[in-house]
Coordinates of C-alpha atoms in Angstrom, one line a residue:
X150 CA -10.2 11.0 14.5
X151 CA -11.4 7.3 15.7
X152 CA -14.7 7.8 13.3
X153 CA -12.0 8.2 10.4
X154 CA -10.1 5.5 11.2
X155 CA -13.2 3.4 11.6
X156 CA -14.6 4.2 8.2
X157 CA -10.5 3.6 6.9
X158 CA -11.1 0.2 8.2
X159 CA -14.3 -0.6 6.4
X160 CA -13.5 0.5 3.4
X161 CA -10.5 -2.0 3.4
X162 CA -12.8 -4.8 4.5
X163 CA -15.1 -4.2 1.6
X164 CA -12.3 -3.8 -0.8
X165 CA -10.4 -7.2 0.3
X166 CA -13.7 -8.8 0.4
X167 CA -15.3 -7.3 -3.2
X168 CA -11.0 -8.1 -4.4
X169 CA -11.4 -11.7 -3.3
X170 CA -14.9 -12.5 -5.2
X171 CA -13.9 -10.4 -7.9
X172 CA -10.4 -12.7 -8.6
X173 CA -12.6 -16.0 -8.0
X174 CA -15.0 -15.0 -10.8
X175 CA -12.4 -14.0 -12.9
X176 CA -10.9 -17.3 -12.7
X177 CA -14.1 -19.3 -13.4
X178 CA -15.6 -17.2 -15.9
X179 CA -12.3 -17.6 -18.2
X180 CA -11.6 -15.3 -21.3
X181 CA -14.9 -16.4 -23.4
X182 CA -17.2 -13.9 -21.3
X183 CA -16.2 -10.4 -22.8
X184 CA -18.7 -8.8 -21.4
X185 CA -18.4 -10.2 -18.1
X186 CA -14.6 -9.5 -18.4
X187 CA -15.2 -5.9 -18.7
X188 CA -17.3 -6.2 -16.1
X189 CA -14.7 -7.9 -13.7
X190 CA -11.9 -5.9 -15.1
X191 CA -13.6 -2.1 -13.8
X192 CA -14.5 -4.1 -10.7
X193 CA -10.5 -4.6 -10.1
X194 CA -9.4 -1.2 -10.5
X195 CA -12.2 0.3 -8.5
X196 CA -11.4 -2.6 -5.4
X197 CA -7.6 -1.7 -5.8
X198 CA -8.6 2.6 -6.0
X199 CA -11.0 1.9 -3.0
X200 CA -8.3 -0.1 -0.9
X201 CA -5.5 2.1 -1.4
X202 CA -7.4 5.1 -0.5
X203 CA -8.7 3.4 2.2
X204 CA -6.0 2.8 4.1
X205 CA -4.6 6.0 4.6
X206 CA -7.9 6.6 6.3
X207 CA -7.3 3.3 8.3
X208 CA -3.4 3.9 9.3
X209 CA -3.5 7.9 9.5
X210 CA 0.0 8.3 11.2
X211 CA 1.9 5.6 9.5
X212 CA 4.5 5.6 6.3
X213 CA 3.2 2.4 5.6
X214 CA 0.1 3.5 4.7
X215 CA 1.0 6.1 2.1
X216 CA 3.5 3.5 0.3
X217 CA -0.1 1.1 -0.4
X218 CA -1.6 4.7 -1.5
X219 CA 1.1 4.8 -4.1
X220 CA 1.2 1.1 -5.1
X221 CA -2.5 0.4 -5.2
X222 CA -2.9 3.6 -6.8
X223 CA -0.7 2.8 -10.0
X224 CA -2.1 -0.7 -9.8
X225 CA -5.4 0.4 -12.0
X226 CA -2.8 1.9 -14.3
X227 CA -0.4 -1.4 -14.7
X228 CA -3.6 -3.3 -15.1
X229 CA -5.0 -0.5 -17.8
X230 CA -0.8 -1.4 -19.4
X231 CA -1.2 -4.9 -19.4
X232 CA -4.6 -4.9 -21.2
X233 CA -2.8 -2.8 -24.2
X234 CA 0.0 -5.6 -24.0
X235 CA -2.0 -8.2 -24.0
X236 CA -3.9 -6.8 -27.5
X237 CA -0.6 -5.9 -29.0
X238 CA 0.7 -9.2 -28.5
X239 CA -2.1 -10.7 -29.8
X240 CA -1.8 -8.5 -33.1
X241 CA 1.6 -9.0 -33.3
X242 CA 1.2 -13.1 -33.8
X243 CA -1.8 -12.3 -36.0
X244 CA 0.4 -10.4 -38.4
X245 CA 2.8 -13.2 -37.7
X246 CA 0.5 -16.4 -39.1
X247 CA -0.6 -14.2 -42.0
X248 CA -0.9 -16.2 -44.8
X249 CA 1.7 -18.3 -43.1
X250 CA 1.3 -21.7 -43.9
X251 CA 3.5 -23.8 -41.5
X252 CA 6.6 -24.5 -43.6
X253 CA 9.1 -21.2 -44.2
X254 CA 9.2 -23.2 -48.4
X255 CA 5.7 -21.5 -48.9
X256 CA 6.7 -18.0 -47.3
X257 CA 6.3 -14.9 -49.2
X258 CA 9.0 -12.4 -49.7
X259 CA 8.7 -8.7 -50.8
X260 CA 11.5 -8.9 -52.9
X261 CA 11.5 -11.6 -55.0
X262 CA 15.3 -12.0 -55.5
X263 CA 15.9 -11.7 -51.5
X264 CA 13.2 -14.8 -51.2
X265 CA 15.2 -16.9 -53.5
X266 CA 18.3 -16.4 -52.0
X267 CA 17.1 -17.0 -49.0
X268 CA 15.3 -20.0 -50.0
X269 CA 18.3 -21.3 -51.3
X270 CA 20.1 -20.9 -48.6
X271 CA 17.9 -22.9 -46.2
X272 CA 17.5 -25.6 -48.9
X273 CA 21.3 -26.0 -49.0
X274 CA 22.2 -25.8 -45.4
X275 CA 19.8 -28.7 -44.7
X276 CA 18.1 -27.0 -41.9
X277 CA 14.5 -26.5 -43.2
X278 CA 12.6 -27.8 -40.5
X279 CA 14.8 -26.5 -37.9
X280 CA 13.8 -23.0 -39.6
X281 CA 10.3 -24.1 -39.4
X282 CA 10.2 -24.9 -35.8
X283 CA 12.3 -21.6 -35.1
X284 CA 9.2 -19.9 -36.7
X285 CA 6.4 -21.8 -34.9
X286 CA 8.3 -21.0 -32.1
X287 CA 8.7 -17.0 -32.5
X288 CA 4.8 -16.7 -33.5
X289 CA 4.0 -18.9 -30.3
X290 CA 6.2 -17.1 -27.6
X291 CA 7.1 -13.4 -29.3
X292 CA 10.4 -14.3 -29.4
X293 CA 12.7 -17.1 -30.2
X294 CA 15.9 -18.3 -28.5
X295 CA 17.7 -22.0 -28.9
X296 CA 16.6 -22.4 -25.2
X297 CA 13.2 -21.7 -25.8
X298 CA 12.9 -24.0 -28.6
X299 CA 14.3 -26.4 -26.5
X300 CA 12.0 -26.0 -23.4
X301 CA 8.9 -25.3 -26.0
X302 CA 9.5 -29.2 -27.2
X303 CA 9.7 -30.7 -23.5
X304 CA 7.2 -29.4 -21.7
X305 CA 5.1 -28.0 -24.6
X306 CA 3.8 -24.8 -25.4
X307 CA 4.6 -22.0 -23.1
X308 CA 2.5 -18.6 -24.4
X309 CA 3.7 -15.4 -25.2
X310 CA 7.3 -14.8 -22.7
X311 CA 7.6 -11.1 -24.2
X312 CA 4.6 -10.6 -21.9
X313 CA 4.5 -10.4 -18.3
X314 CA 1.8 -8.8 -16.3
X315 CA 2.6 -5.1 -15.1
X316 CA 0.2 -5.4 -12.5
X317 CA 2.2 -8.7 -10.7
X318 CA 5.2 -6.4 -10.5
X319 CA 3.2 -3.5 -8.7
X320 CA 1.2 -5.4 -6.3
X321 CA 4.7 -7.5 -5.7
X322 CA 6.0 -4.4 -4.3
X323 CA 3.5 -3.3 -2.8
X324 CA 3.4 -6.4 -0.3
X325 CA 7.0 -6.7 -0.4
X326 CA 7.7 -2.9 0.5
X327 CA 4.8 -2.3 2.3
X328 CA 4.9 -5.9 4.4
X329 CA 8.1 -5.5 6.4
X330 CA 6.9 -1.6 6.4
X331 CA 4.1 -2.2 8.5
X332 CA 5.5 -4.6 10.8
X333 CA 8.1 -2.4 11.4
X334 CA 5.5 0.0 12.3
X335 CA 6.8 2.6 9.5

């Protein structure tokens, strides 16, 4: 029915709308406000709940429609995934910088003959700070490659690259599934 359809249509303005503001704020308020990140945070998943059941409403008869059900739909879930992420990471470089000092000559070992031999072997290789480095690098990024070292000293730090953002990858396909989808008129 056209009342359906109608209401389909509102709903998605108000999402979009309630979406934009909700990004916007998120953007100035920056990660100091935990309570207004919260806030912000339930906003998104209810916007991206409300849109895609929306627009089945909106496009009744069309394929298109269902495939933004589907992707909007898991998109509170990615986002609830990339939250968890986001505090593992940030647990995992705690543990990391433990009583880490900076230089790999002050690190602690649980065996005390494996952190002599190891030591020993870093002093006589000559590669000390090249260890050091390797370190800062693995508790700055979550990971550590030659490459990254590399890129890490020209254009300076680059975050945590074991993390992407779940939520990118789902609202990626839904706009590049559901684009062409809907005007193909699926």
């Amino acid at each position: 029915p056209q009342a359906h359809r109608a209401r389909g249509f509102s709903l998605c303005g108000v999402a979009w709308g309630a979406l934009v503001v909700t990004i916007l704020l998120w953007h100035r308020a920056g990660t100091e406000r935990m309570r207004l990140n919260v806030a912000l945070q339930a906003a998104f998943c209810l916007e991206m709940a409300t849109l895609g059941a929306a627009l089945p409403w909106a496009f009744p008869r069309t394929y298109t429609a269902w495939i933004f059900f589907v992707l909007f739909g898991c998109a509170p879930g990615a986002f609830a995934a990339d939250i968890l992420w986001t505090r593992e990471a940030a647990r995992q470089a705690r543990q990391l910088q433990h009583r880490y000092t900076g230089r790999v000559r002050n690190a602690e070992c649980s065996v005390e003959a494996d952190g002599q031999r190891i030591q020993a072997e870093i002093q006589a290789s000559g590669i000390e700070s090249a260890v050091d480095q390797a370190v800062l690098v693995l508790i700055r990024m979550g990971m550590f490659m030659p490459h990254l070292r590399q890129v890490a000293q020209l254009v300076g730090e680059l975050g945590n690259v074991t993390h992407y953002r779940l939520t990118h990858v789902v609202l990626a396909l839904a706009f590049w599934i559901g684009g062409p989808a809907h005007a193909l008129e699926l």
